[in-house]
Amino acid sequence: MTTFADVRSRLARPQQRRYLPLYATLALLALMYGSGVVQYEAFSDPQVVLNVFIDNGFLLVVAVGMTFVILTGGIDLSVGAVVALTTMVSATLLQEQGWPAFAVLPLVLLMGSTLGFGMGCIIHYFEIQPFIVTLAGMFLARGLCYTIGTSSITIDDPFWTSMAQSKVRLGDNFISPSVVIALVVVLVAAYVLAFTRLGRNTYAIGGNPRSAHLMGLPIARTRIGVYTISGFCSALGGVLLSFYMLSGNSLHAVGMELDAIAAVVIGGTLLTGGSGFVLGTVLGVLVLGIIQTLITFDGRLSSWWTKIVIGALLFAFILLQRLITPRKR
């Protein structure tokens, strides 16, 4: 008779353990989409799925950066605040200071990368828990937002407006330029993790930091690098959000760090690090988007049900991770 221990032992085999969360996410996404198609006639329109990408392009970019961090066994709570700070700085420089768009863009991306670099240095060289350091970064970035302004700043810059209103046609359907940018980020991130030394080091550090140290891997450079990448992705996500909203606001992206973590975990990346895929993160973002779309199509449920369902899914995937991860002795 097959016991629970036998099942757990089989799932714990490295070859099966690595892909099981990804398969679970893919199955969940297919089930949710199929449920929507069965219940609502218009749900099968390809534009419904494309709209999920349009509405969550900025979250996808932020979640990609979070994937790098979680793969090393870390966490970044500052991403939502950096997104908001990026929108505020962009709006202020464009509207009140009269800066050209192509000067603002590199500045805000450098700002986010620098903040991520600084947090990575503190985490590694001072050996402080990432939770505490990035929490401080979150308060810093959100506080800077309120020093810039407490009200929304509308953006009417021609470049920003064109990015917000442009459509990339896909036959009878369309996506926004922000989705194209987000997909390029996904492809670059997938290549880096799969085929570069930085990617291999990221997995190695998350899998076993002590072994990575004994093998002489550049732990400092890698750990600082992933937080720099997360800061860059947060700033780029802020730019895409400002395209989407055409405004800067100190209250933008409140709680986005939790959405990004949820997308990464639901996408199958282990919170302990060392296992996960960017493709899984894309699926995780799609799951969050499909949940919101189903609730919108239903029309009877509050938007808060999105959080309730996401919370339940997080519990389920965390339990799945615990099931397939060998206990440390």
mmCIF file of C-alpha atoms in Angstrom:
data_model
loop_
_atom_site.group_PDB
_atom_site.id
_atom_site.type_symbol
_atom_site.label_atom_id
_atom_site.label_comp_id
_atom_site.label_asym_id
_atom_site.label_seq_id
_atom_site.Cartn_x
_atom_site.Cartn_y
_atom_site.Cartn_z
ATOM 1 C CA MET A 1 0.000 0.000 0.000
ATOM 2 C CA THR A 2 1.332 3.456 -0.971
ATOM 3 C CA THR A 3 1.708 5.692 2.045
ATOM 4 C CA PHE A 4 1.860 9.489 2.317
ATOM 5 C CA ALA A 5 5.604 9.184 2.978
ATOM 6 C CA ASP A 6 6.043 7.246 -0.290
ATOM 7 C CA VAL A 7 4.200 9.931 -2.241
ATOM 8 C CA ARG A 8 6.263 12.656 -0.594
ATOM 9 C CA SER A 9 9.455 10.745 -1.359
ATOM 10 C CA ARG A 10 8.590 10.487 -5.020
ATOM 11 C CA LEU A 11 7.698 14.160 -5.263
ATOM 12 C CA ALA A 12 10.964 15.052 -3.565
ATOM 13 C CA ARG A 13 13.030 13.594 -6.414
ATOM 14 C CA PRO A 14 14.937 16.551 -7.951
ATOM 15 C CA GLN A 15 13.770 15.853 -11.506
ATOM 16 C CA GLN A 16 10.093 15.918 -10.503
ATOM 17 C CA ARG A 17 10.348 18.479 -7.739
ATOM 18 C CA ARG A 18 11.721 21.172 -10.027
ATOM 19 C CA TYR A 19 8.781 21.214 -12.437
ATOM 20 C CA LEU A 20 5.848 20.170 -10.246
ATOM 21 C CA PRO A 21 4.906 23.704 -9.036
ATOM 22 C CA LEU A 22 5.060 24.965 -12.622
ATOM 23 C CA TYR A 23 2.745 22.185 -13.790
ATOM 24 C CA ALA A 24 0.384 22.940 -10.895
ATOM 25 C CA THR A 25 0.214 26.616 -11.864
ATOM 26 C CA LEU A 26 -0.364 25.778 -15.522
ATOM 27 C CA ALA A 27 -3.157 23.360 -14.585
ATOM 28 C CA LEU A 28 -4.742 25.968 -12.301
ATOM 29 C CA LEU A 29 -4.619 28.602 -15.039
ATOM 30 C CA ALA A 30 -6.178 26.236 -17.572
ATOM 31 C CA LEU A 31 -8.914 25.302 -15.085
ATOM 32 C CA MET A 32 -9.737 28.932 -14.303
ATOM 33 C CA TYR A 33 -9.771 29.968 -17.946
ATOM 34 C CA GLY A 34 -11.904 26.964 -18.894
ATOM 35 C CA SER A 35 -14.332 27.817 -16.102
ATOM 36 C CA GLY A 36 -14.631 31.347 -17.434
ATOM 37 C CA VAL A 37 -15.242 30.151 -20.996
ATOM 38 C CA VAL A 38 -17.977 27.783 -19.811
ATOM 39 C CA GLN A 39 -19.745 30.420 -17.687
ATOM 40 C CA TYR A 40 -19.396 33.509 -19.885
ATOM 41 C CA GLU A 41 -19.698 33.517 -23.662
ATOM 42 C CA ALA A 42 -17.460 36.561 -24.184
ATOM 43 C CA PHE A 43 -14.691 35.082 -22.040
ATOM 44 C CA SER A 44 -13.347 33.086 -24.999
ATOM 45 C CA ASP A 45 -12.524 36.286 -26.913
ATOM 46 C CA PRO A 46 -8.691 36.443 -27.262
ATOM 47 C CA GLN A 47 -8.830 40.114 -26.292
ATOM 48 C CA VAL A 48 -9.829 39.065 -22.767
ATOM 49 C CA VAL A 49 -6.447 37.408 -22.238
ATOM 50 C CA LEU A 50 -4.638 40.270 -23.965
ATOM 51 C CA ASN A 51 -6.395 42.710 -21.630
ATOM 52 C CA VAL A 52 -4.965 40.773 -18.676
ATOM 53 C CA PHE A 53 -1.490 41.512 -20.043
ATOM 54 C CA ILE A 54 -2.391 45.166 -20.713
ATOM 55 C CA ASP A 55 -3.731 45.667 -17.180
ATOM 56 C CA ASN A 56 -0.817 43.855 -15.520
ATOM 57 C CA GLY A 57 2.207 44.670 -17.687
ATOM 58 C CA PHE A 58 3.775 46.776 -14.949
ATOM 59 C CA LEU A 59 3.167 44.055 -12.340
ATOM 60 C CA LEU A 60 4.795 41.481 -14.626
ATOM 61 C CA VAL A 61 7.986 43.544 -14.851
ATOM 62 C CA VAL A 62 8.099 44.053 -11.075
ATOM 63 C CA ALA A 63 7.461 40.334 -10.494
ATOM 64 C CA VAL A 64 10.350 39.407 -12.809
ATOM 65 C CA GLY A 65 12.710 41.419 -10.618
ATOM 66 C CA MET A 66 11.204 39.789 -7.527
ATOM 67 C CA THR A 67 11.857 36.364 -9.080
ATOM 68 C CA PHE A 68 15.598 37.016 -9.118
ATOM 69 C CA VAL A 69 15.546 38.039 -5.470
ATOM 70 C CA ILE A 70 13.444 35.098 -4.251
ATOM 71 C CA LEU A 71 15.598 32.652 -6.206
ATOM 72 C CA THR A 72 18.503 33.653 -3.949
ATOM 73 C CA GLY A 73 16.338 33.067 -0.863
ATOM 74 C CA GLY A 74 15.777 36.793 -0.288
ATOM 75 C CA ILE A 75 12.804 39.149 -0.419
ATOM 76 C CA ASP A 76 12.240 42.732 -1.572
ATOM 77 C CA LEU A 77 9.461 44.676 0.145
ATOM 78 C CA SER A 78 10.436 48.015 -1.414
ATOM 79 C CA VAL A 79 9.221 47.367 -4.957
ATOM 80 C CA GLY A 80 5.768 48.955 -4.611
ATOM 81 C CA ALA A 81 7.168 52.097 -3.012
ATOM 82 C CA VAL A 82 9.851 52.367 -5.716
ATOM 83 C CA VAL A 83 7.122 52.099 -8.355
ATOM 84 C CA ALA A 84 5.224 54.972 -6.709
ATOM 85 C CA LEU A 85 8.395 57.051 -6.334
ATOM 86 C CA THR A 86 9.159 56.539 -10.017
ATOM 87 C CA THR A 87 5.723 57.818 -11.033
ATOM 88 C CA MET A 88 6.064 60.863 -8.769
ATOM 89 C CA VAL A 89 9.573 61.768 -9.932
ATOM 90 C CA SER A 90 8.601 61.268 -13.568
ATOM 91 C CA ALA A 91 5.458 63.393 -13.252
ATOM 92 C CA THR A 92 7.255 66.163 -11.349
ATOM 93 C CA LEU A 93 10.158 66.404 -13.781
ATOM 94 C CA LEU A 94 7.912 66.251 -16.849
ATOM 95 C CA GLN A 95 5.117 68.567 -15.708
ATOM 96 C CA GLU A 96 6.684 70.988 -13.243
ATOM 97 C CA GLN A 97 10.326 71.090 -14.329
ATOM 98 C CA GLY A 98 9.788 70.738 -18.069
ATOM 99 C CA TRP A 99 12.340 67.960 -18.574
ATOM 100 C CA PRO A 100 12.225 66.030 -21.872
ATOM 101 C CA ALA A 101 10.972 62.449 -21.687
ATOM 102 C CA PHE A 102 14.248 60.928 -22.857
ATOM 103 C CA ALA A 103 16.105 62.573 -19.996
ATOM 104 C CA VAL A 104 13.560 61.487 -17.381
ATOM 105 C CA LEU A 105 13.526 57.835 -18.420
ATOM 106 C CA PRO A 106 17.211 57.000 -17.778
ATOM 107 C CA LEU A 107 17.206 59.085 -14.601
ATOM 108 C CA VAL A 108 14.336 57.198 -12.930
ATOM 109 C CA LEU A 109 15.712 53.828 -14.059
ATOM 110 C CA LEU A 110 19.088 54.746 -12.570
ATOM 111 C CA MET A 111 17.361 55.874 -9.385
ATOM 112 C CA GLY A 112 15.628 52.525 -8.908
ATOM 113 C CA SER A 113 18.788 50.570 -9.734
ATOM 114 C CA THR A 114 20.825 52.639 -7.280
ATOM 115 C CA LEU A 115 18.366 52.033 -4.452
ATOM 116 C CA GLY A 116 18.419 48.304 -5.177
ATOM 117 C CA PHE A 117 22.219 48.331 -5.310
ATOM 118 C CA GLY A 118 22.401 50.084 -1.940
ATOM 119 C CA MET A 119 20.033 47.620 -0.282
ATOM 120 C CA GLY A 120 21.971 44.698 -1.740
ATOM 121 C CA CYS A 121 25.229 46.067 -0.338
ATOM 122 C CA ILE A 122 23.724 46.509 3.130
ATOM 123 C CA ILE A 123 22.187 43.028 3.071
ATOM 124 C CA HIS A 124 25.439 41.334 2.098
ATOM 125 C CA TYR A 125 28.205 43.302 3.790
ATOM 126 C CA PHE A 126 26.380 44.039 7.042
ATOM 127 C CA GLU A 127 24.667 40.610 7.098
ATOM 128 C CA ILE A 128 21.234 42.068 7.844
ATOM 129 C CA GLN A 129 18.072 40.170 6.952
ATOM 130 C CA PRO A 130 16.616 41.238 3.565
ATOM 131 C CA PHE A 131 13.183 41.651 5.177
ATOM 132 C CA ILE A 132 14.461 44.435 7.459
ATOM 133 C CA VAL A 133 16.610 46.197 4.861
ATOM 134 C CA THR A 134 13.956 46.239 2.154
ATOM 135 C CA LEU A 135 11.302 47.259 4.682
ATOM 136 C CA ALA A 136 13.475 50.290 5.451
ATOM 137 C CA GLY A 137 13.813 50.876 1.702
ATOM 138 C CA MET A 138 10.036 50.740 1.376
ATOM 139 C CA PHE A 139 9.552 53.405 4.058
ATOM 140 C CA LEU A 140 12.300 55.540 2.517
ATOM 141 C CA ALA A 141 10.866 55.440 -1.002
ATOM 142 C CA ARG A 142 7.268 55.953 0.135
ATOM 143 C CA GLY A 143 8.329 58.817 2.393
ATOM 144 C CA LEU A 144 10.156 60.495 -0.487
ATOM 145 C CA CYS A 145 6.918 60.286 -2.482
ATOM 146 C CA TYR A 146 5.109 62.366 0.119
ATOM 147 C CA THR A 147 7.906 64.941 0.278
ATOM 148 C CA ILE A 148 7.425 65.489 -3.461
ATOM 149 C CA GLY A 149 3.670 65.887 -3.170
ATOM 150 C CA THR A 150 0.524 64.467 -1.646
ATOM 151 C CA SER A 151 -1.810 64.943 -4.598
ATOM 152 C CA SER A 152 -1.945 63.295 -8.006
ATOM 153 C CA ILE A 153 0.100 64.912 -10.793
ATOM 154 C CA THR A 154 -1.348 64.487 -14.285
ATOM 155 C CA ILE A 155 1.104 63.730 -17.091
ATOM 156 C CA ASP A 156 0.392 65.187 -20.537
ATOM 157 C CA ASP A 157 3.860 64.812 -22.052
ATOM 158 C CA PRO A 158 3.532 63.843 -25.757
ATOM 159 C CA PHE A 159 5.750 60.765 -25.454
ATOM 160 C CA TRP A 160 3.926 59.498 -22.353
ATOM 161 C CA THR A 161 0.566 60.156 -24.010
ATOM 162 C CA SER A 162 1.557 58.351 -27.190
ATOM 163 C CA MET A 163 2.753 55.330 -25.181
ATOM 164 C CA ALA A 164 -0.551 55.293 -23.303
ATOM 165 C CA GLN A 165 -2.734 55.577 -26.394
ATOM 166 C CA SER A 166 -0.781 53.543 -28.955
ATOM 167 C CA LYS A 167 -1.908 50.030 -29.858
ATOM 168 C CA VAL A 168 0.088 47.149 -31.302
ATOM 169 C CA ARG A 169 -2.290 45.310 -33.598
ATOM 170 C CA LEU A 170 -2.474 41.513 -33.534
ATOM 171 C CA GLY A 171 -5.030 40.843 -36.246
ATOM 172 C CA ASP A 172 -8.388 41.979 -34.911
ATOM 173 C CA ASN A 173 -6.973 42.365 -31.396
ATOM 174 C CA PHE A 174 -4.321 44.560 -29.835
ATOM 175 C CA ILE A 175 -1.871 45.029 -26.999
ATOM 176 C CA SER A 176 -0.195 48.144 -25.636
ATOM 177 C CA PRO A 177 3.494 49.063 -26.090
ATOM 178 C CA SER A 178 3.908 48.439 -22.349
ATOM 179 C CA VAL A 179 3.063 44.761 -22.890
ATOM 180 C CA VAL A 180 5.764 44.532 -25.565
ATOM 181 C CA ILE A 181 8.288 46.039 -23.135
ATOM 182 C CA ALA A 182 7.177 43.632 -20.397
ATOM 183 C CA LEU A 183 7.547 40.607 -22.682
ATOM 184 C CA VAL A 184 11.026 41.754 -23.738
ATOM 185 C CA VAL A 185 11.962 41.954 -20.045
ATOM 186 C CA VAL A 186 10.615 38.423 -19.546
ATOM 187 C CA LEU A 187 12.656 37.053 -22.464
ATOM 188 C CA VAL A 188 15.845 38.780 -21.308
ATOM 189 C CA ALA A 189 15.353 37.567 -17.730
ATOM 190 C CA ALA A 190 14.673 33.995 -18.887
ATOM 191 C CA TYR A 191 17.849 34.033 -20.986
ATOM 192 C CA VAL A 192 19.931 35.434 -18.116
ATOM 193 C CA LEU A 193 18.713 32.788 -15.672
ATOM 194 C CA ALA A 194 19.077 29.902 -18.107
ATOM 195 C CA PHE A 195 22.260 30.669 -20.021
ATOM 196 C CA THR A 196 24.481 33.097 -18.114
ATOM 197 C CA ARG A 197 26.854 32.817 -15.189
ATOM 198 C CA LEU A 198 24.725 35.261 -13.186
ATOM 199 C CA GLY A 199 21.729 32.950 -13.594
ATOM 200 C CA ARG A 200 23.637 29.842 -12.542
ATOM 201 C CA ASN A 201 25.075 31.660 -9.532
ATOM 202 C CA THR A 202 21.614 32.904 -8.566
ATOM 203 C CA TYR A 203 20.247 29.351 -8.449
ATOM 204 C CA ALA A 204 23.352 28.077 -6.641
ATOM 205 C CA ILE A 205 23.178 30.706 -3.889
ATOM 206 C CA GLY A 206 19.478 30.083 -3.347
ATOM 207 C CA GLY A 207 19.944 26.326 -3.326
ATOM 208 C CA ASN A 208 22.765 26.206 -0.774
ATOM 209 C CA PRO A 209 24.641 29.411 0.187
ATOM 210 C CA ARG A 210 27.308 27.524 2.128
ATOM 211 C CA SER A 211 28.126 25.236 -0.792
ATOM 212 C CA ALA A 212 28.187 28.251 -3.127
ATOM 213 C CA HIS A 213 30.718 29.892 -0.821
ATOM 214 C CA LEU A 214 32.878 26.760 -0.688
ATOM 215 C CA MET A 215 32.828 26.551 -4.493
ATOM 216 C CA GLY A 216 34.185 30.101 -4.673
ATOM 217 C CA LEU A 217 31.161 31.598 -6.394
ATOM 218 C CA PRO A 218 30.919 35.423 -6.363
ATOM 219 C CA ILE A 219 28.219 35.606 -3.699
ATOM 220 C CA ALA A 220 28.589 39.339 -3.039
ATOM 221 C CA ARG A 221 28.428 40.306 -6.704
ATOM 222 C CA THR A 222 25.474 38.002 -7.360
ATOM 223 C CA ARG A 223 23.427 39.010 -4.318
ATOM 224 C CA ILE A 224 23.990 42.718 -4.919
ATOM 225 C CA GLY A 225 23.257 42.165 -8.596
ATOM 226 C CA VAL A 226 19.839 40.602 -8.038
ATOM 227 C CA TYR A 227 18.716 43.466 -5.797
ATOM 228 C CA THR A 228 19.973 45.928 -8.406
ATOM 229 C CA ILE A 229 17.936 44.060 -11.020
ATOM 230 C CA SER A 230 14.898 44.193 -8.737
ATOM 231 C CA GLY A 231 15.352 47.941 -8.270
ATOM 232 C CA PHE A 232 15.669 48.433 -12.027
ATOM 233 C CA CYS A 233 12.548 46.341 -12.706
ATOM 234 C CA SER A 234 10.632 48.286 -10.032
ATOM 235 C CA ALA A 235 11.572 51.590 -11.656
ATOM 236 C CA LEU A 236 10.679 50.258 -15.114
ATOM 237 C CA GLY A 237 7.392 48.985 -13.691
ATOM 238 C CA GLY A 238 6.802 52.494 -12.350
ATOM 239 C CA VAL A 239 7.371 53.935 -15.811
ATOM 240 C CA LEU A 240 4.887 51.464 -17.305
ATOM 241 C CA LEU A 241 2.366 52.272 -14.563
ATOM 242 C CA SER A 242 2.735 55.983 -15.336
ATOM 243 C CA PHE A 243 2.054 55.151 -19.003
ATOM 244 C CA TYR A 244 -1.050 53.238 -17.891
ATOM 245 C CA MET A 245 -2.351 55.885 -15.447
ATOM 246 C CA LEU A 246 -0.857 59.015 -17.055
ATOM 247 C CA SER A 247 -0.219 60.362 -13.579
ATOM 248 C CA GLY A 248 2.099 60.256 -10.629
ATOM 249 C CA ASN A 249 0.670 59.624 -7.193
ATOM 250 C CA SER A 250 2.131 58.821 -3.787
ATOM 251 C CA LEU A 251 -0.614 56.229 -3.325
ATOM 252 C CA HIS A 252 0.189 54.319 -6.495
ATOM 253 C CA ALA A 253 1.217 50.664 -6.086
ATOM 254 C CA VAL A 254 0.249 50.326 -2.422
ATOM 255 C CA GLY A 255 0.534 46.598 -1.732
ATOM 256 C CA MET A 256 2.118 45.811 -5.102
ATOM 257 C CA GLU A 257 5.051 44.156 -3.350
ATOM 258 C CA LEU A 258 2.606 41.566 -1.991
ATOM 259 C CA ASP A 259 1.044 41.040 -5.421
ATOM 260 C CA ALA A 260 4.507 40.522 -6.911
ATOM 261 C CA ILE A 261 5.464 38.009 -4.214
ATOM 262 C CA ALA A 262 2.139 36.220 -4.687
ATOM 263 C CA ALA A 263 2.673 35.996 -8.459
ATOM 264 C CA VAL A 264 6.184 34.588 -8.006
ATOM 265 C CA VAL A 265 5.111 32.010 -5.391
ATOM 266 C CA ILE A 266 1.978 30.947 -7.289
ATOM 267 C CA GLY A 267 4.236 30.712 -10.341
ATOM 268 C CA GLY A 268 6.180 27.956 -8.597
ATOM 269 C CA THR A 269 9.326 29.692 -7.331
ATOM 270 C CA LEU A 270 10.303 28.289 -3.931
ATOM 271 C CA LEU A 271 10.429 30.844 -1.131
ATOM 272 C CA THR A 272 13.546 29.102 0.152
ATOM 273 C CA GLY A 273 15.272 29.847 -3.145
ATOM 274 C CA GLY A 274 17.122 27.771 -5.686
ATOM 275 C CA SER A 275 14.158 26.630 -7.795
ATOM 276 C CA GLY A 276 11.818 28.519 -10.083
ATOM 277 C CA PHE A 277 11.336 29.897 -13.563
ATOM 278 C CA VAL A 278 10.448 33.256 -15.113
ATOM 279 C CA LEU A 279 7.794 31.437 -17.144
ATOM 280 C CA GLY A 280 6.196 30.437 -13.848
ATOM 281 C CA THR A 281 6.094 34.090 -12.810
ATOM 282 C CA VAL A 282 4.305 34.954 -16.065
ATOM 283 C CA LEU A 283 1.752 32.234 -15.308
ATOM 284 C CA GLY A 284 1.408 33.562 -11.748
ATOM 285 C CA VAL A 285 0.620 37.066 -13.023
ATOM 286 C CA LEU A 286 -1.905 35.577 -15.457
ATOM 287 C CA VAL A 287 -3.564 33.693 -12.590
ATOM 288 C CA LEU A 288 -3.961 36.942 -10.633
ATOM 289 C CA GLY A 289 -5.315 38.695 -13.723
ATOM 290 C CA ILE A 290 -7.766 35.913 -14.574
ATOM 291 C CA ILE A 291 -9.092 35.947 -11.004
ATOM 292 C CA GLN A 292 -9.827 39.665 -11.302
ATOM 293 C CA THR A 293 -11.378 39.166 -14.743
ATOM 294 C CA LEU A 294 -13.656 36.375 -13.497
ATOM 295 C CA ILE A 295 -14.859 38.571 -10.646
ATOM 296 C CA THR A 296 -15.478 41.441 -13.076
ATOM 297 C CA PHE A 297 -17.468 39.201 -15.433
ATOM 298 C CA ASP A 298 -19.528 37.884 -12.509
ATOM 299 C CA GLY A 299 -20.491 41.395 -11.451
ATOM 300 C CA ARG A 300 -21.929 40.318 -8.102
ATOM 301 C CA LEU A 301 -18.745 39.976 -6.049
ATOM 302 C CA SER A 302 -16.687 42.702 -4.427
ATOM 303 C CA SER A 303 -13.162 43.301 -5.727
ATOM 304 C CA TRP A 304 -11.968 42.218 -2.271
ATOM 305 C CA TRP A 305 -12.731 38.652 -3.314
ATOM 306 C CA THR A 306 -9.610 38.896 -5.456
ATOM 307 C CA LYS A 307 -7.510 39.147 -2.290
ATOM 308 C CA ILE A 308 -9.432 36.321 -0.635
ATOM 309 C CA VAL A 309 -8.859 33.943 -3.549
ATOM 310 C CA ILE A 310 -5.194 34.951 -3.867
ATOM 311 C CA GLY A 311 -4.727 34.314 -0.143
ATOM 312 C CA ALA A 312 -6.234 30.847 -0.465
ATOM 313 C CA LEU A 313 -4.031 30.064 -3.461
ATOM 314 C CA LEU A 314 -0.944 31.225 -1.589
ATOM 315 C CA PHE A 315 -1.757 28.868 1.269
ATOM 316 C CA ALA A 316 -2.177 26.025 -1.209
ATOM 317 C CA PHE A 317 1.080 26.680 -3.037
ATOM 318 C CA ILE A 318 3.068 27.173 0.154
ATOM 319 C CA LEU A 319 1.794 23.799 1.366
ATOM 320 C CA LEU A 320 2.729 22.289 -1.991
ATOM 321 C CA GLN A 321 6.231 23.734 -1.659
ATOM 322 C CA ARG A 322 6.534 22.252 1.825
ATOM 323 C CA LEU A 323 5.376 18.900 0.512
ATOM 324 C CA ILE A 324 7.998 18.715 -2.236
ATOM 325 C CA THR A 325 10.910 20.312 -0.347
ATOM 326 C CA PRO A 326 13.044 17.877 1.669
ATOM 327 C CA ARG A 327 13.247 18.639 5.359
ATOM 328 C CA LYS A 328 16.612 19.872 6.554
ATOM 329 C CA ARG A 329 18.098 17.646 9.209
#
